[in-house]
Amino acid sequence: MAAPTELTEPTTTVQTDPVIAVRGLWKVFGARPERVPASPELSTLSRRELMDATGCVAAVCGIDFEVAPGEVFVVMGLSGSGKSTLVRCLTRLVEPTAGEVVFEGEDILAADRKRLLALRRAKFSMVFQHFGLLPHRRVIENVAYGLEVRGTRKVERLARAQEVIDLVGLDGYERSYPDQLSGGMQQRVGLARALAGDPDVLFFDEPFSALDPLIRRDMQNEVIRLHREVGKTMVFITHDLSEALKLGDRILIMRDGKLVQCGTGEELVGAPADDYVADFVHDVPRADVLTLKWIMRPALPDDVLDGPELPPDVVVREAVRAVLAADRPVKVVRDGELLGVVGHEEILAAVAGD
């Protein structure tokens, strides 16, 4: 399905500086890795060709993107796509080979060891798949650990730890040890520990992939709830498309270290950039993702336009009953402007996946 005309019309938006701006980011493993991004010939080779020619592996290849304040930005791809290496480059847990990572206007790659440590302690936190809890410390002590390292007074760090323990639904488990908790509860401890320092950005590296499906769903809902309540900027790494669509304001799809497409879930489903993305989203129920602006058509001269109205950002599935109940096309309207119409044919085609 082609992208809707409505999306291409000029709009007035408030410009906000990104929290994270990534430009031409490379991570190459192997001998003399810096030669790869610097060479027009080597930088355009496929991963296999580069390995054969140089023995190097390009995990991240010249990627550009920005993350807006308060956004949940998801990076997804299959195993080996480079997504985990990418997020580690953003915090310099892995040192990038070339490019820029600008965090709140500051070039992270130019930061010395002391400044980088200060940023990790105060500005961003990471939640990993493996919880990394200290087994000999109780829940409240694990949650307060980062504040302890920061030098926060005990009474203050324990009070803050209790606040976030309550926030993530662990009230009553403060005195428990990690091995007394389920996997989902242990991950809540890891989440609370990341929140305790009140970072500007939370990085999640496939944090729920080892959890059982029901617990995983609960933790996804927990992230959504926490984002609604605390409004943190989040960068979330996953290989699960359904998780990406559920959590992400925007999704960046990677393949072999390269950016394939970046956009909202409905942009990926409605207008995939290539066959790879199309295959990725092939089984996604379109009516659960696409909004009316993707399926509306221009009003025709013989359309009777005195029927109900709906805004363009209503999800198709939620509009089915209203459209089918109407005996004439439903008008898609924004700020009093008629953008298009949706009738029985359009809504049924979307639900059927056509």
Tab-separated table of C-alpha atoms in Angstrom, residues 1 69 81 86 101 103 111 127 137 184 196 202 234 252 289 300 322 352:
chain	number	residue	atom	x	y	z
A	1	MET	CA	0.000	0.000	0.000
A	69	PRO	CA	12.781	13.992	24.349
A	81	SER	CA	21.985	-7.360	12.903
A	86	LEU	CA	24.665	-0.058	18.451
A	101	VAL	CA	27.066	10.451	19.259
A	103	PHE	CA	23.892	13.487	23.966
A	111	ALA	CA	34.323	12.730	26.761
A	127	VAL	CA	18.602	-2.434	31.739
A	137	ARG	CA	22.138	-7.729	48.920
A	184	GLY	CA	9.860	-11.078	36.263
A	196	ALA	CA	16.620	5.252	41.050
A	202	LEU	CA	16.964	4.627	29.846
A	234	MET	CA	13.833	5.318	26.271
A	252	LEU	CA	14.581	1.537	13.479
A	289	VAL	CA	-1.613	-0.914	13.367
A	300	LEU	CA	-16.021	11.668	-4.883
A	322	ALA	CA	-18.669	3.090	13.318
A	352	ALA	CA	-8.927	-8.577	5.523
